[in-house]
Short mmCIF file of C-alpha atoms and ligand atoms in Angstrom, two decimals:
data_model
loop_
_atom_site.label_atom_id
_atom_site.label_comp_id
_atom_site.label_asym_id
_atom_site.label_seq_id
_atom_site.Cartn_x
_atom_site.Cartn_y
_atom_site.Cartn_z
CA MET A 211 -20.30 2.26 -15.32
CA PRO A 212 -17.43 3.84 -17.22
CA LEU A 213 -14.61 5.00 -15.00
CA TYR A 214 -12.83 7.07 -17.53
CA ARG A 215 -14.19 10.59 -17.49
CA ARG A 216 -13.08 13.49 -19.59
CA PRO A 217 -12.57 16.82 -17.84
CA ASN A 218 -15.82 18.03 -19.39
CA GLY A 219 -17.64 15.24 -17.57
CA ILE A 220 -18.46 13.10 -20.63
CA ASP A 221 -17.95 9.43 -19.86
CA LEU A 222 -15.97 7.34 -22.30
CA PRO A 223 -15.53 3.58 -22.43
CA PHE A 224 -12.22 2.47 -20.94
CA PRO A 225 -9.40 3.11 -23.41
CA SER A 226 -8.41 -0.54 -23.08
CA GLU A 227 -11.78 -1.58 -24.50
CA ILE A 228 -11.32 0.34 -27.70
CA THR A 229 -7.57 0.57 -28.19
CA PRO A 230 -4.75 -1.96 -28.61
CA ARG A 231 -2.85 -2.45 -25.34
CA GLU A 232 0.45 -0.81 -26.36
CA VAL A 233 -1.34 2.29 -27.62
CA PHE A 234 -3.41 2.41 -24.45
CA GLU A 235 -0.30 2.03 -22.29
CA SER A 236 1.53 4.89 -23.97
CA ARG A 237 -1.57 7.06 -23.86
CA ARG A 238 -1.90 6.31 -20.19
CA SER A 239 1.55 7.65 -19.42
CA PHE A 240 0.69 10.66 -21.57
CA MET A 241 -2.47 11.18 -19.54
CA ARG A 242 -0.39 11.08 -16.39
CA GLN A 243 1.77 13.84 -17.74
CA ILE A 244 -1.34 15.89 -18.42
CA ALA A 245 -2.44 15.22 -14.86
CA VAL A 246 0.84 16.54 -13.51
CA GLY A 247 0.58 19.60 -15.74
CA ALA A 248 -2.95 20.20 -14.52
CA ALA A 249 -1.73 20.21 -10.93
CA GLY A 250 0.47 23.16 -11.79
CA ALA A 251 -2.55 24.88 -13.24
CA GLY A 252 -4.38 24.25 -9.97
CA GLY A 253 -6.81 21.68 -11.39
CA LEU A 254 -7.53 18.00 -11.03
CA LEU A 255 -8.30 15.80 -13.97
CA GLU A 256 -10.65 12.92 -13.52
CA LEU A 257 -9.00 9.87 -14.94
CA SER A 258 -8.29 6.39 -13.79
CA THR A 259 -5.41 4.07 -14.51
CA SER A 260 -6.15 0.53 -15.45
CA ASP A 261 -4.81 -2.12 -17.76
CA ALA A 262 -6.07 -4.99 -19.82
CA TRP A 263 -5.42 -7.62 -17.12
CA ALA A 264 -7.20 -5.52 -14.52
CA GLN A 265 -10.16 -5.27 -16.89
CA ALA A 266 -10.14 -9.02 -17.47
CA SER A 267 -10.06 -9.75 -13.73
CA GLY A 268 -13.74 -8.78 -13.55
CA ALA A 269 -13.27 -7.09 -10.17
CA GLN A 270 -15.71 -4.40 -9.13
CA LYS A 271 -14.77 -0.99 -10.54
CA LEU A 272 -14.10 1.85 -8.16
CA ALA A 273 -14.28 5.44 -9.32
CA ALA A 274 -11.60 7.76 -7.97
CA LYS A 275 -10.21 11.12 -8.88
CA ALA A 276 -6.54 11.13 -9.84
CA ASN A 277 -4.57 13.27 -7.43
CA PRO A 278 -1.70 14.67 -9.50
CA ALA A 279 0.18 15.70 -6.37
CA TYR A 280 0.86 12.00 -5.82
CA VAL A 281 2.03 10.68 -9.14
CA VAL A 282 5.39 9.13 -9.92
CA MET A 283 6.29 9.15 -13.58
CA ASP A 284 7.73 5.61 -13.53
CA LYS A 285 5.79 3.12 -15.64
CA ALA A 286 3.09 1.38 -13.61
CA THR A 287 3.79 -2.28 -12.84
CA PRO A 288 1.51 -4.47 -14.97
CA TYR A 289 -1.54 -5.56 -12.97
CA LYS A 290 -0.72 -9.21 -13.63
CA ASP A 291 2.71 -8.87 -11.98
CA ALA A 292 1.41 -6.75 -9.11
CA THR A 293 -1.24 -9.33 -8.21
CA THR A 294 0.64 -12.61 -8.67
CA TYR A 295 3.88 -11.76 -6.85
CA ASN A 296 2.81 -10.90 -3.31
CA ASN A 297 3.69 -11.21 0.33
CA PHE A 298 0.65 -12.11 2.41
CA TYR A 299 1.87 -14.83 4.73
CA GLU A 300 -1.62 -15.65 6.00
CA PHE A 301 -2.01 -17.33 2.60
CA GLY A 302 1.44 -18.93 2.48
CA THR A 303 5.03 -17.80 2.13
CA GLU A 304 5.64 -18.34 -1.61
CA LYS A 305 5.06 -15.28 -3.78
CA SER A 306 2.41 -17.06 -5.86
CA TYR A 307 0.42 -18.40 -2.88
CA PRO A 308 -1.61 -15.27 -2.05
CA ALA A 309 -3.05 -15.16 -5.59
CA GLU A 310 -3.65 -18.92 -5.49
CA ASN A 311 -5.13 -19.14 -1.97
CA ALA A 312 -6.75 -15.80 -1.16
CA GLY A 313 -9.91 -16.54 -3.14
CA SER A 314 -11.34 -17.93 0.11
CA LEU A 315 -11.11 -14.58 1.89
CA LYS A 316 -14.57 -13.17 2.59
CA THR A 317 -14.30 -9.38 2.39
CA ARG A 318 -17.94 -8.56 3.10
CA PRO A 319 -19.32 -8.01 5.64
CA TRP A 320 -16.13 -6.43 7.05
CA THR A 321 -15.62 -4.05 9.94
CA VAL A 322 -12.69 -2.09 11.29
CA ALA A 323 -12.74 -1.32 15.03
CA ILE A 324 -11.08 1.92 16.07
CA GLU A 325 -10.29 2.10 19.75
CA GLY A 326 -7.83 3.14 22.45
CA GLU A 327 -6.80 6.74 23.05
CA VAL A 328 -9.62 8.38 21.07
CA LYS A 329 -12.60 10.49 22.11
CA LYS A 330 -14.86 8.75 19.61
CA PRO A 331 -14.13 5.03 19.39
CA MET A 332 -16.13 3.44 16.60
CA THR A 333 -16.56 0.38 14.46
CA LEU A 334 -16.90 1.19 10.79
CA ASP A 335 -18.14 -1.20 8.16
CA ILE A 336 -16.44 -1.24 4.79
CA ASP A 337 -19.15 0.84 3.10
CA SER A 338 -18.78 3.60 5.69
CA LEU A 339 -15.01 3.49 5.22
CA LEU A 340 -15.42 3.81 1.45
CA LYS A 341 -17.52 6.93 1.99
CA LEU A 342 -15.49 8.54 4.76
CA ALA A 343 -13.47 10.76 2.40
CA PRO A 344 -13.32 11.26 -1.39
CA LEU A 345 -11.47 8.40 -3.06
CA GLU A 346 -8.29 9.42 -4.85
CA GLU A 347 -6.05 7.61 -7.27
CA ARG A 348 -2.38 7.94 -6.33
CA ILE A 349 0.51 6.36 -8.15
CA TYR A 350 3.03 5.26 -5.53
CA ARG A 351 6.22 3.25 -5.52
CA LEU A 352 6.27 0.49 -2.90
CA ARG A 353 9.65 -1.05 -1.95
CA CYS A 354 9.82 -4.45 -0.27
CA VAL A 355 12.57 -5.13 2.28
CA GLU A 356 13.52 -8.13 0.12
CA GLY A 357 14.87 -5.82 -2.59
CA TRP A 358 12.08 -5.50 -5.14
CA SER A 359 9.72 -2.65 -5.90
CA MET A 360 6.50 -1.95 -7.77
CA VAL A 361 4.64 1.13 -9.02
CA ILE A 362 0.92 0.89 -8.39
CA PRO A 363 -2.08 3.15 -9.00
CA TRP A 364 -3.69 2.81 -5.57
CA ILE A 365 -7.15 4.08 -4.62
CA GLY A 366 -7.88 5.45 -1.18
CA TYR A 367 -7.48 8.54 0.97
CA SER A 368 -5.06 9.85 3.55
CA LEU A 369 -5.32 7.96 6.84
CA SER A 370 -5.42 11.40 8.51
CA ALA A 371 -9.10 11.72 7.42
CA LEU A 372 -9.99 8.71 9.57
CA ILE A 373 -7.76 9.83 12.45
CA LYS A 374 -9.48 13.23 12.61
CA LYS A 375 -12.89 11.57 12.69
CA VAL A 376 -12.14 9.57 15.85
CA GLU A 377 -10.50 12.53 17.65
CA PRO A 378 -7.37 11.13 19.29
CA THR A 379 -6.76 12.19 22.90
CA GLY A 380 -3.60 14.08 23.87
CA SER A 381 -2.09 10.76 25.03
CA ALA A 382 -2.31 9.10 21.61
CA LYS A 383 1.30 8.80 20.43
CA TYR A 384 1.21 5.64 18.30
CA LEU A 385 -1.15 3.59 16.16
CA GLU A 386 -1.34 -0.18 16.01
CA PHE A 387 -2.88 -1.95 13.01
CA THR A 388 -4.18 -5.48 13.53
CA THR A 389 -5.10 -7.60 10.54
CA LEU A 390 -7.45 -10.55 10.12
CA ALA A 391 -6.35 -13.94 11.45
CA ASP A 392 -9.04 -16.50 10.64
CA ASN A 393 -7.97 -20.15 10.44
CA ARG A 394 -10.98 -21.08 8.33
CA GLN A 395 -10.03 -18.64 5.59
CA MET A 396 -6.26 -18.37 5.85
CA PRO A 397 -4.28 -21.58 5.34
CA GLY A 398 -0.95 -19.84 6.02
CA LEU A 399 -1.84 -19.37 9.71
CA ARG A 400 -1.01 -23.05 10.32
CA ALA A 401 2.67 -22.22 9.85
CA PRO A 402 4.26 -20.48 12.83
CA VAL A 403 6.31 -18.10 10.64
CA LEU A 404 5.00 -15.06 12.49
CA GLU A 405 3.04 -14.49 15.66
CA TRP A 406 -0.52 -14.10 14.39
CA PRO A 407 -2.37 -11.84 13.89
CA TYR A 408 -0.03 -9.73 11.75
CA VAL A 409 0.39 -6.43 13.59
CA GLU A 410 2.07 -3.22 12.47
CA GLY A 411 2.49 0.25 13.92
CA LEU A 412 3.24 3.90 13.23
CA ARG A 413 4.10 6.96 15.25
CA MET A 414 1.24 9.47 15.32
CA ASP A 415 2.99 12.07 13.13
CA GLU A 416 3.85 9.40 10.53
CA ALA A 417 0.22 8.28 10.48
CA MET A 418 -0.94 11.89 10.05
CA HIS A 419 1.39 12.53 7.10
CA PRO A 420 -0.73 12.99 3.95
CA LEU A 421 1.29 10.34 2.10
CA ALA A 422 0.05 7.62 4.49
CA LEU A 423 -2.74 6.08 2.43
CA LEU A 424 -5.65 4.00 3.63
CA SER A 425 -6.25 1.99 0.48
CA VAL A 426 -9.38 0.22 -0.74
CA GLY A 427 -8.52 -0.27 -4.40
CA MET A 428 -5.97 -0.35 -7.18
CA TYR A 429 -5.96 -0.09 -11.00
CA GLY A 430 -9.46 1.42 -10.99
CA GLN A 431 -10.97 -1.49 -9.05
CA VAL A 432 -11.52 -2.75 -5.51
CA LEU A 433 -8.42 -4.41 -4.04
CA PRO A 434 -7.97 -8.02 -5.08
CA ASN A 435 -7.87 -10.29 -2.02
CA GLN A 436 -4.16 -11.06 -2.36
CA SER A 437 -3.39 -7.34 -2.24
CA GLY A 438 -5.03 -6.83 1.15
CA ALA A 439 -8.75 -6.54 0.52
CA PRO A 440 -10.89 -4.89 1.55
CA VAL A 441 -8.70 -2.28 3.31
CA ARG A 442 -4.95 -1.90 3.82
CA MET A 443 -2.28 0.68 4.45
CA VAL A 444 0.19 1.92 1.83
CA LEU A 445 3.26 3.70 3.26
CA PRO A 446 5.46 4.38 0.24
CA TRP A 447 8.52 5.67 2.17
CA LYS A 448 8.75 2.55 4.34
CA TYR A 449 9.53 -1.06 3.54
CA GLY A 450 6.44 -2.91 2.30
CA PHE A 451 5.92 -4.94 5.46
CA LYS A 452 4.84 -1.78 7.33
CA SER A 453 1.79 -1.63 5.00
CA ALA A 454 -0.61 -3.96 6.82
CA LYS A 455 -3.17 -5.79 4.67
CA SER A 456 -6.78 -6.71 5.48
CA ILE A 457 -7.00 -4.52 8.59
CA VAL A 458 -9.65 -5.26 11.24
CA LYS A 459 -8.54 -3.01 14.10
CA ILE A 460 -6.72 0.29 14.61
CA ARG A 461 -5.70 1.07 18.19
CA PHE A 462 -4.38 4.44 19.40
CA LEU A 463 -1.75 3.96 22.07
CA LYS A 464 0.43 5.87 24.53
CA ASP A 465 3.40 3.57 23.92
CA GLN A 466 5.09 2.13 20.87
CA PRO A 467 3.36 -1.12 19.89
CA GLN A 468 5.04 -4.45 19.22
CA THR A 469 5.02 -5.40 15.54
CA ALA A 470 4.90 -8.86 13.94
CA TRP A 471 8.24 -8.67 12.11
CA ASN A 472 10.02 -7.03 15.04
CA ILE A 473 8.82 -9.82 17.32
CA ALA A 474 10.03 -12.41 14.77
CA ALA A 475 13.50 -10.88 14.21
CA ALA A 476 14.22 -7.65 16.11
CA ARG A 477 17.74 -7.32 14.70
CA GLU A 478 16.42 -7.41 11.13
CA TYR A 479 13.16 -5.45 11.23
CA GLY A 480 13.00 -2.25 13.24
CA PHE A 481 9.92 -0.24 14.15
CA TYR A 482 10.62 2.57 11.67
CA SER A 483 11.80 0.55 8.66
CA ASN A 484 12.19 3.58 6.44
CA VAL A 485 13.66 2.77 3.04
CA ASN A 486 17.36 3.60 3.48
CA PRO A 487 20.12 2.60 1.05
CA ASP A 488 22.73 3.23 3.79
CA VAL A 489 21.32 0.77 6.30
CA ASP A 490 21.77 -2.79 5.09
CA HIS A 491 19.58 -5.63 6.21
CA PRO A 492 21.89 -7.85 8.33
CA ARG A 493 21.75 -10.50 5.60
CA TRP A 494 21.79 -8.40 2.42
CA SER A 495 22.52 -4.95 1.00
CA GLN A 496 19.73 -2.43 0.53
CA ALA A 497 21.72 -0.26 -1.92
CA THR A 498 19.87 -1.46 -5.03
CA GLU A 499 16.51 -2.89 -6.00
CA ARG A 500 14.82 -4.56 -8.94
CA ARG A 501 11.51 -3.39 -10.35
CA ILE A 502 8.98 -6.19 -10.73
CA GLY A 503 7.95 -6.53 -14.37
CA GLU A 504 11.31 -5.21 -15.60
CA ASP A 505 13.24 -8.38 -14.81
CA GLY A 506 15.63 -9.76 -17.36
CA PHE A 507 19.06 -11.27 -17.20
CA PHE A 508 20.70 -8.03 -18.33
CA THR A 509 18.38 -5.59 -16.57
CA LYS A 510 20.40 -3.18 -14.46
CA LYS A 511 19.32 -2.86 -10.87
CA ARG A 512 18.00 0.51 -9.72
CA LYS A 513 19.64 2.48 -6.94
CA THR A 514 17.54 2.49 -3.79
CA LEU A 515 16.45 6.03 -2.91
CA MET A 516 16.38 7.41 0.64
CA PHE A 517 12.76 7.28 1.87
CA ASN A 518 12.10 5.53 -1.47
CA GLY A 519 12.35 8.99 -3.07
CA TYR A 520 9.65 10.52 -0.82
CA ASN A 521 11.83 13.24 0.70
CA GLU A 522 8.83 15.16 1.99
CA VAL A 523 8.82 12.85 5.03
CA ALA A 524 12.43 13.69 6.02
CA SER A 525 11.34 16.33 8.55
CA LEU A 526 9.49 13.63 10.55
CA TYR A 527 12.89 12.18 11.42
CA ALA A 528 14.91 15.36 11.92
CA GLY A 529 17.54 14.84 14.64
CA MET A 530 17.03 11.06 14.76
CA ASP A 531 19.90 8.66 14.11
CA LEU A 532 18.30 6.54 11.40
CA LYS A 533 21.00 3.88 11.74
CA LYS A 534 19.94 3.36 15.34
CA TYR A 535 16.23 3.79 14.67
CA PHE A 536 16.19 1.61 11.53
N1 MTE B 826 -0.01 -7.72 5.65
C1 MTE B 826 -0.40 -8.92 6.17
N2 MTE B 826 -1.56 -8.96 6.84
N3 MTE B 826 0.33 -10.04 6.01
C2 MTE B 826 1.52 -10.04 5.34
O1 MTE B 826 2.18 -11.10 5.23
N4 MTE B 826 3.15 -8.70 4.10
C3 MTE B 826 3.77 -7.38 4.01
C4 MTE B 826 2.75 -6.30 3.68
N5 MTE B 826 1.52 -6.46 4.43
C5 MTE B 826 1.97 -8.81 4.79
C6 MTE B 826 1.15 -7.66 4.95
C7 MTE B 826 4.89 -7.34 3.09
S1 MTE B 826 6.29 -8.17 3.54
C8 MTE B 826 4.84 -6.60 1.93
S2 MTE B 826 6.25 -6.41 0.95
C9 MTE B 826 3.60 -5.99 1.45
O2 MTE B 826 2.48 -6.30 2.28
C10 MTE B 826 3.35 -6.55 0.08
O3 MTE B 826 2.27 -5.94 -0.50
P1 MTE B 826 1.87 -6.31 -2.01
O4 MTE B 826 1.58 -7.77 -2.03
O5 MTE B 826 0.69 -5.48 -2.29
O6 MTE B 826 3.06 -5.99 -2.86
#
């Protein structure tokens, strides 16, 4: 099924199928500009970002409507780079291991249990999750605590849609995300690098922020296993490790949950972990970053932006000392 739909509803084959890559790439950024313009005019264009490598991967396509309110104009990271340079320690600690080892991950059937301080606890299978809210394409930057960043056309919807469905009680102040830990499928679990399963958390107002994306796809397709299939979080204003991959449980809690990286090294990885150029990691500076896919001996590093450039979240932290609550 073609994913690329003109505003008049006529389906076209993917531009990459009919156009040389460079032409397609430049047209894609042009299309993004149109999308941003259309937002000003109050409209949404239906278009999907993909690239030749994504096409060649043969992954299942996933239709989504581009949401021009969530587009960064930076060039998207090539699919090949975004899917072969990953952190997913359940498949090993080298950057290439997730792509090499995650083929064994079985992503169907898959369920996510939602429990704790909610009026309607439920267990949703992946098909119900896919249908819970309209799928949007959003182009987000994601910044890893290690000093690299990527720009990825994610597919998903705001986590708030799911939160509203389960009706949190008045006591729900935090969310805890637990991810799959299955020895038969995940060779990295043999190494005691982290306390398994990988667990992450958010404060309720952070989780309700429209930027917080529950993601099921990228580059016009379902998520590849190494990127956190079949469902993960994407929190573009926080360091990448807050974005839990391959989620199996979401718990609503009264108290702040423990998180895998905080348990491993509390001095290095705080609960908030907002991108902040002024708060160095104890072992390295966070003032600059390198963009994956742009590497070269002479490539200048980029300046790290507060909240990774997503200043709309600043009000969530008004009055907080972000050096203390790093
Ligand atoms: N989720 C799980 N389950 N296991 C992990 O090791 N690594 C985190 C995060 N989510 C991780 C995880 C880290 S450190 C980063 S930077 C991002 O995923 C990387 O996401 P990416 O591979 O899509 O760039």
